[in-house]
Structure formats: structure tokens, C-alpha cells
Short mmCIF file of C-alpha atoms and ligand atoms in Angstrom, two decimals:
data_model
loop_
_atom_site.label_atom_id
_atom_site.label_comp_id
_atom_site.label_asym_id
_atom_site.label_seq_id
_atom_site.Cartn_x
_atom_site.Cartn_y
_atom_site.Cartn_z
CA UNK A 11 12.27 -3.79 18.76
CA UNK A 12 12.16 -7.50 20.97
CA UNK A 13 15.79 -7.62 21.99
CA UNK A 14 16.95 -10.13 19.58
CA UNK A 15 14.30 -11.28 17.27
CA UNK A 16 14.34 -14.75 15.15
CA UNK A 17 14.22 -14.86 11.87
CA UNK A 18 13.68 -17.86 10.04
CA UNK A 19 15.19 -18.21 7.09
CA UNK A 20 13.68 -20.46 4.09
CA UNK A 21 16.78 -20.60 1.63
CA UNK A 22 18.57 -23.74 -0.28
CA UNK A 23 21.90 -22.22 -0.87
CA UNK A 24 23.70 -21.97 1.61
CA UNK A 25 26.16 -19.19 0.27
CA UNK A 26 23.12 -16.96 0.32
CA UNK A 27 22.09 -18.18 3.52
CA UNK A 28 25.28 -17.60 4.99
CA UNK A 29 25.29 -13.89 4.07
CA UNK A 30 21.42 -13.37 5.64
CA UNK A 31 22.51 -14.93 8.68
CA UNK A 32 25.80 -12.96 8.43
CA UNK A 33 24.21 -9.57 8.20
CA UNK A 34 21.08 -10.51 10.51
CA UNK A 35 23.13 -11.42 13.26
CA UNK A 36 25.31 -7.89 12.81
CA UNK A 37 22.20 -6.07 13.31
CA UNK A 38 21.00 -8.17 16.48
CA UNK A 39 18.88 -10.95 15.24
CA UNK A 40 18.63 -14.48 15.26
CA UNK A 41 18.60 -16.05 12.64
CA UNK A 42 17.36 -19.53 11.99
CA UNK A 43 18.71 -21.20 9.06
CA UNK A 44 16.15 -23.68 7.37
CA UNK A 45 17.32 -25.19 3.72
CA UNK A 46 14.52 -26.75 2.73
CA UNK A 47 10.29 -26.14 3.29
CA UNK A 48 10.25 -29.02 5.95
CA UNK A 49 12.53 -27.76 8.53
CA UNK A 50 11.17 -24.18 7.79
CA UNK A 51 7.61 -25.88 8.92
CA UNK A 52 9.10 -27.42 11.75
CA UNK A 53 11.20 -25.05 13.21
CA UNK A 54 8.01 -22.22 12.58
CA UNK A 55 5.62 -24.65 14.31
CA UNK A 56 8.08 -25.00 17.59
CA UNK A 57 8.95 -21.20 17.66
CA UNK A 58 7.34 -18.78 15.80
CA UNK A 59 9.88 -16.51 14.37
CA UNK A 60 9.39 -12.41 14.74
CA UNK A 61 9.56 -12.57 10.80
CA UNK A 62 10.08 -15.11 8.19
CA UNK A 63 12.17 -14.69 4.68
CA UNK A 64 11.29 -17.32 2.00
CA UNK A 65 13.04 -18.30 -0.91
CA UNK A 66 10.58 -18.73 -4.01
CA UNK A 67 13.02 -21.76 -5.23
CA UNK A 68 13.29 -24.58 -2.32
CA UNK A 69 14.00 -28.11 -3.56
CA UNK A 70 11.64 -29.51 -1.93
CA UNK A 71 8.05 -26.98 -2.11
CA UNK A 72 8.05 -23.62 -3.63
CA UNK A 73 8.28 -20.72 -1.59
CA UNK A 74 4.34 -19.39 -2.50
CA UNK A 75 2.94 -23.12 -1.11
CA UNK A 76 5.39 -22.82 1.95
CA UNK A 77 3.82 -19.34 2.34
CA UNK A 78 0.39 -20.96 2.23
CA UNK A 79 1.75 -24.02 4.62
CA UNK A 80 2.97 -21.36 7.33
CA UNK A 81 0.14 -19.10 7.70
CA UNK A 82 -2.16 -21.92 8.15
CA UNK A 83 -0.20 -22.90 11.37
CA UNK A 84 -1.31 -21.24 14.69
CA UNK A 85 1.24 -18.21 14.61
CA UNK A 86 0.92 -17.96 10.59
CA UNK A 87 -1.29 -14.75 10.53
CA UNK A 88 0.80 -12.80 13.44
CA UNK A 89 4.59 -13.28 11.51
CA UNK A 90 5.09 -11.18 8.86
CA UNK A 91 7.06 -12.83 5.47
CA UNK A 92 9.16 -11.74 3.25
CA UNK A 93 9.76 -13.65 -0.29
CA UNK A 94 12.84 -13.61 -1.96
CA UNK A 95 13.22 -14.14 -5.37
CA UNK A 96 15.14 -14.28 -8.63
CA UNK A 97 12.83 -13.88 -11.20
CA UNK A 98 10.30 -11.30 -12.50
CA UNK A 99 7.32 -13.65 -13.06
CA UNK A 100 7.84 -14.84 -9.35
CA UNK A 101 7.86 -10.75 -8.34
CA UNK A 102 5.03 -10.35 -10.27
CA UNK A 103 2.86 -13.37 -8.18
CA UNK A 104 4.10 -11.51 -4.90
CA UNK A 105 3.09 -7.90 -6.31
CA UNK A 106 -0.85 -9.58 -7.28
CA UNK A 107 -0.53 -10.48 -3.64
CA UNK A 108 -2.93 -13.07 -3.67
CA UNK A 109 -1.14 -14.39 -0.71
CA UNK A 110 -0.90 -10.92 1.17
CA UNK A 111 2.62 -11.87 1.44
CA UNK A 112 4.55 -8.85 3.54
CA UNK A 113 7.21 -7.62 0.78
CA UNK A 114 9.59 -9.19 -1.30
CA UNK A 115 13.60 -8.96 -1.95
CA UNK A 116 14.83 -9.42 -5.41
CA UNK A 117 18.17 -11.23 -5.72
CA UNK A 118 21.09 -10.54 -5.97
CA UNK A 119 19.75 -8.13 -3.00
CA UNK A 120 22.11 -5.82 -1.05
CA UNK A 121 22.91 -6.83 2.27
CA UNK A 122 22.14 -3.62 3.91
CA UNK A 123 19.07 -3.23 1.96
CA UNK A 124 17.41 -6.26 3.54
CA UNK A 125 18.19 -5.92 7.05
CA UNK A 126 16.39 -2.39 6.31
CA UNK A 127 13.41 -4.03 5.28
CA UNK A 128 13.24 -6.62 7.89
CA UNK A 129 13.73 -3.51 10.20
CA UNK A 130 10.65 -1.49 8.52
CA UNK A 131 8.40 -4.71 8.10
CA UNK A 132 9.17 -5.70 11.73
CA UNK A 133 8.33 -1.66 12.86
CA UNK A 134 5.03 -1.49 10.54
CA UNK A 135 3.87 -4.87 12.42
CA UNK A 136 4.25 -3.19 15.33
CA UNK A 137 6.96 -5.13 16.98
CA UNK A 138 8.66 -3.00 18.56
CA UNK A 139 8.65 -4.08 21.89
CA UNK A 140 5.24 -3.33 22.95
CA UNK A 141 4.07 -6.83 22.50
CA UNK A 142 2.63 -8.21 19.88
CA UNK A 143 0.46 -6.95 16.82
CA UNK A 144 -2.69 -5.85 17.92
CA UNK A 145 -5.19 -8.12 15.57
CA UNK A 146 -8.28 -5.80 14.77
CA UNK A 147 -9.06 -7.96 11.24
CA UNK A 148 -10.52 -11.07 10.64
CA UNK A 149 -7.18 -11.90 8.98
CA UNK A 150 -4.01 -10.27 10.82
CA UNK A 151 -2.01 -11.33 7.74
CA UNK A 152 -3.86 -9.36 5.31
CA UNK A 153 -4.97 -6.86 7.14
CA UNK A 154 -2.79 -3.21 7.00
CA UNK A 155 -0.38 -1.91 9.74
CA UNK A 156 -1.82 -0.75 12.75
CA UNK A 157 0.25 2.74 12.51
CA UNK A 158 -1.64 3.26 9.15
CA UNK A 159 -5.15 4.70 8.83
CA UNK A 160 -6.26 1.78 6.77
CA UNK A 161 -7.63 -1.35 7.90
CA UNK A 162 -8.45 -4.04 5.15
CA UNK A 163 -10.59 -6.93 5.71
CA UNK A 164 -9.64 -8.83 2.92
CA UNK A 165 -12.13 -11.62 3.46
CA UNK A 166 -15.52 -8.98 3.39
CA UNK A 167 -13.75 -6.92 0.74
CA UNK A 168 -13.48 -3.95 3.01
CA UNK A 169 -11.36 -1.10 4.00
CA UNK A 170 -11.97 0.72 6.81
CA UNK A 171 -10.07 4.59 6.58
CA UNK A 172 -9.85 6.83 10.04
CA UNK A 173 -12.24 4.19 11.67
CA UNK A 174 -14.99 4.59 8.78
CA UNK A 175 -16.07 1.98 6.12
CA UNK A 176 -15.41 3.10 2.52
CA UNK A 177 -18.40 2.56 -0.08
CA UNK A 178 -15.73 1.20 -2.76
CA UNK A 179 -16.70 0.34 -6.26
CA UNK A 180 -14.96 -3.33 -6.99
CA UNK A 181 -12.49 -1.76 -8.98
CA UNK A 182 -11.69 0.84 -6.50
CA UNK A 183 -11.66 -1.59 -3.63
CA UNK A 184 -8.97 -3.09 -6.13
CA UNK A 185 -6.49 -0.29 -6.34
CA UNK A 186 -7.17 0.73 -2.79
CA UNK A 187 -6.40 -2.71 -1.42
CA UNK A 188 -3.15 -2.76 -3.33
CA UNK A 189 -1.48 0.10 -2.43
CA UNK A 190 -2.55 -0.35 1.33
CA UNK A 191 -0.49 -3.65 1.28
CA UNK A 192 2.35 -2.26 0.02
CA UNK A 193 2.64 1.29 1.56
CA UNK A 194 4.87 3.30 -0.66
CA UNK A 195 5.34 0.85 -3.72
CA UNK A 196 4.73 2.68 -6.98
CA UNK A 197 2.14 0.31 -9.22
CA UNK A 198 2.68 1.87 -12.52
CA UNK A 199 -0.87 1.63 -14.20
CA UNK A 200 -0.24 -0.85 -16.09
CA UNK A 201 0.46 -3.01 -13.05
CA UNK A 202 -2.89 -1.54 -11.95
CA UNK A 203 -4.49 -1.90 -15.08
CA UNK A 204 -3.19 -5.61 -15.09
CA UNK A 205 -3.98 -6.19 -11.50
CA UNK A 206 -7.00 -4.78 -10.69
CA UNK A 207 -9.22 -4.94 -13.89
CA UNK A 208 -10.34 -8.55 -15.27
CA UNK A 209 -9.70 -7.68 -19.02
CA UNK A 210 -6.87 -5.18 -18.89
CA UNK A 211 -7.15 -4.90 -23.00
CA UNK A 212 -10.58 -3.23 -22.53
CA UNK A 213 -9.36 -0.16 -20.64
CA UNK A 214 -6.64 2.82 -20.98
CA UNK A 215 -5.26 4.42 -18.85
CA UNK A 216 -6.92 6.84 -18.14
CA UNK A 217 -9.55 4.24 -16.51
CA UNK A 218 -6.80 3.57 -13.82
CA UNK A 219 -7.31 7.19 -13.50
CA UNK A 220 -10.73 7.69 -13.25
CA UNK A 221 -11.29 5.63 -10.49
CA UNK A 222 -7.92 6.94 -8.25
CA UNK A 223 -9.93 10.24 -8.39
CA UNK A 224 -13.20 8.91 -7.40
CA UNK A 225 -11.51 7.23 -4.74
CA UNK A 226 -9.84 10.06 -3.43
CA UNK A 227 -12.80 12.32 -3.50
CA UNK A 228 -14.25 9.65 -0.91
CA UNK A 229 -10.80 9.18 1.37
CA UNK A 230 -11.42 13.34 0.80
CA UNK A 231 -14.47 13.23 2.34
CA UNK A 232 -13.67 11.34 5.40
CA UNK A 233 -10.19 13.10 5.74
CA UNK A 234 -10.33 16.19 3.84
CA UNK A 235 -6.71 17.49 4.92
CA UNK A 236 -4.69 14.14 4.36
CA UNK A 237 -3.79 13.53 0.65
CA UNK A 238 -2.95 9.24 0.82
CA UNK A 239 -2.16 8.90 -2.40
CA UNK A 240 0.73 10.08 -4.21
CA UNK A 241 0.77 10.75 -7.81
CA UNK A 242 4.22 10.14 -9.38
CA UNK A 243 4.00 12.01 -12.99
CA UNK A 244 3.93 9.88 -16.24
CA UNK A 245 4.62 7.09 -13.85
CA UNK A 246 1.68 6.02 -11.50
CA UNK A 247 0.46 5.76 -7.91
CA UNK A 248 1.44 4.83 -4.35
CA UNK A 249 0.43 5.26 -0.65
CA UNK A 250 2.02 7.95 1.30
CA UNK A 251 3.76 5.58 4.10
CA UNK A 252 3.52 9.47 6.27
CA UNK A 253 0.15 9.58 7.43
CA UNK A 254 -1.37 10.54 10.56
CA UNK A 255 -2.43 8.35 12.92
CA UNK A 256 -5.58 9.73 13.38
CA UNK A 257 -7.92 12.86 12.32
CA1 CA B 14 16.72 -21.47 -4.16
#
């Protein structure tokens, strides 16, 4: 970990914002108080934080067009964001990740649970002191972890898995891409089914899985001793976060 890293905090109410920067500076960061989009743009343009938290709800631009604002500046790929958000419609936008947003906190959020994440987003980037991330995508943003075996191109619609390019069917390019983004989330397959497939009223479940199988037998086939995707029983599916490095 940098020795003190700055985080740059998007938030309007300033009870809230007290608390982040309360708990942030506890745990050795800097926090950098922004209420509203514009000084979140300005003080990101003249120092790129080590991570940024935005609130969906600013008065002044929503947190999802800030996003977009912020990654289109210089540093925007390389800083990893984190929404957070009261609603489940606004959860739901993150989850679809159209903006390959880093996580998200739901409010009212524990305290200790969010310094956690900023911890685990901040290691996954990989700054921890060794610089900065090592940019092996076209788009740093949306691209996986460096620690993980996965890289995604999100622009060419590939994943790469131990180095090799994956021959992905759309769909399973779809589910794979998810649960690379967010290592360890459970999507539920209705999420999946929603998320993934253009008409989710046109397939069952058992479509979701179908294709987790055929895209395991070809992770299997590059990797055949590392299992990278968890089944949770009656529930769904999620990326092992514990994976080796290399095989
Ligand atoms: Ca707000």
C-alpha cells in the first residue's frame, strides 16, 4: 500500500461524508472531500486520487455521468471507483457494468465494511506500493486485475485466461466478462439471465447453465486443474477470487 493514499470522495451530504473521511483517515488515507461533481472533476484533474468513491445522487450530475466525466480525463482508466448508492435500480446499473465501474457500496454501509473494500479494490489494482497498475489492455479500466488469470479486453470482446485467447460464444463471453469484473460476486441466474441474454423471457435457467458448462470445459482445457468458477447450489455462480497466478 502507497503510504497514505487519496481518496476522493464524490458525496453531497456531508454527515455521510464526514463518517468516510472519519474512518478513511483512521485507516491511513487521505481523503478528499468533494460535495458536488465539479469539484470532484477538478480536484481528480489536479491530483489523481489512488481511488475514487462516488455518490449515485450529486446535486449537480449523477454519479454514473461523473463516472463517465472522470475516466475520460488523463488518469481516468488507472483509478479505480467505487459507487455508492441508495437504491436497488441504481445497484442494478452498476452490477450491468456498462461502465466497468470497480464495485459498489450500498447505503446505509458499515464503516468498517468500506474501508475493507477500498483496501481489497486498492490491493486487486495492484497498488500496493510497487508502483502503479501495470496496463496490459486497451482499456486499464475495464480490463481484470493483474493478480487474476483473466485479462478482458472489453473493446475486442475478448478474454484472455493463463495468457491464451478464449473462443467464447457471445453469450459466454457475456457471463465470463461478468464475473471477471466482479471476482467473487454471486450473479444469481436470473441476474445472468437478465444480463447477459437480450430477451431473458426466451430462456430458463437451465440456459444460464448450459453455457457455464461449455465455458468451463474450455477454461478446462487451458487449465485443467483450476476450477474458476464456483457453483453456489440453488443459488448461482461466481469467480473464485483464489486462483493461481499462473499454470
Ligand atoms: Ca446524495
Amino acid at each position: 500500500m502507497l503510504a497514505h493514499p487519496r481518496i476522493l470522495i464524490a458525496e453531497d451530504e456531508s454527515g455521510i461524508a464526514d463518517t468516510l473521511q472519519y474512518v478513511l483517515r483512521t485507516d491511513g488515507f487521505v481523503p478528499v472531500w468533494c460535495p458536488t461533481a465539479e469539484e470532484a472533476i477538478a480536484q481528480f484533474t489536479a491530483e489523481p486520487p489512488a481511488l475514487a468513491i462516488l455518490d449515485v445522487g450529486l446535486p449537480d450530475m449523477n454519479g454514473f455521468e461523473l463516472f463517465k466525466r472522470l475516466q475520460k480525463l488523463p488518469a481516468g482508466a488507472e483509478v479505480p471507483m467505487l459507487f455508492l448508492t441508495a437504491r436497488s435500480d441504481e445497484i442494478d446499473r452498476v452490477v450491468g457494468l456498462e461502465l466497468g465501474a470497480d464495485d459498489y457500496i450500498a447505503k446505509p454501509f458499515s464503516p468498517r465494511e468500506l474501508v475493507a473494500r477500498v483496501r481489497s479494490i486498492l490491493r486487486r489494482s495492484g497498488r500496493t506500493g510497487q508502483g502503479t497498475v501495470t496496463a496490459t489492455a486497451a482499456t486499464p479500466a475495464a480490463s481484470t486485475p493483474h493478480l487474476m488469470p483473466f485479462a478482458l479486453d472489453v473493446d475486442r470482446m475478448q478474454i484472455r485466461y493463463y495468457g491464451r485467447l478464449l473462443e467464447l460464444s457471445r453469450y459466454e463471453y457475456g457471463l465470463l466478462r461478468l464475473m471477471v469484473q466482479r471476482p467473487g460476486r454471486v450473479f444469481t441466474r436470473d441476474e445472468l439471465l437478465s444480463l447477459v441474454w437480450d430477451e431473458a423471457s426466451d430462456s430458463f435457467d437451465r440456459t444460464v447453465d448450459a453455457h457455464v458448462k461449455t465455458l468451463r470445459a474450455k477454461l478446462k482445457a487451458v487449465a485443467p486443474e483450476v476450477e474458476p468458477i464456483r457453483t453456489l447450489r440453488g443459488t448461482g455462480y461466481a469467480l473464485n477470487e483464489e486462483l493461481p497466478p499462473s499454470v
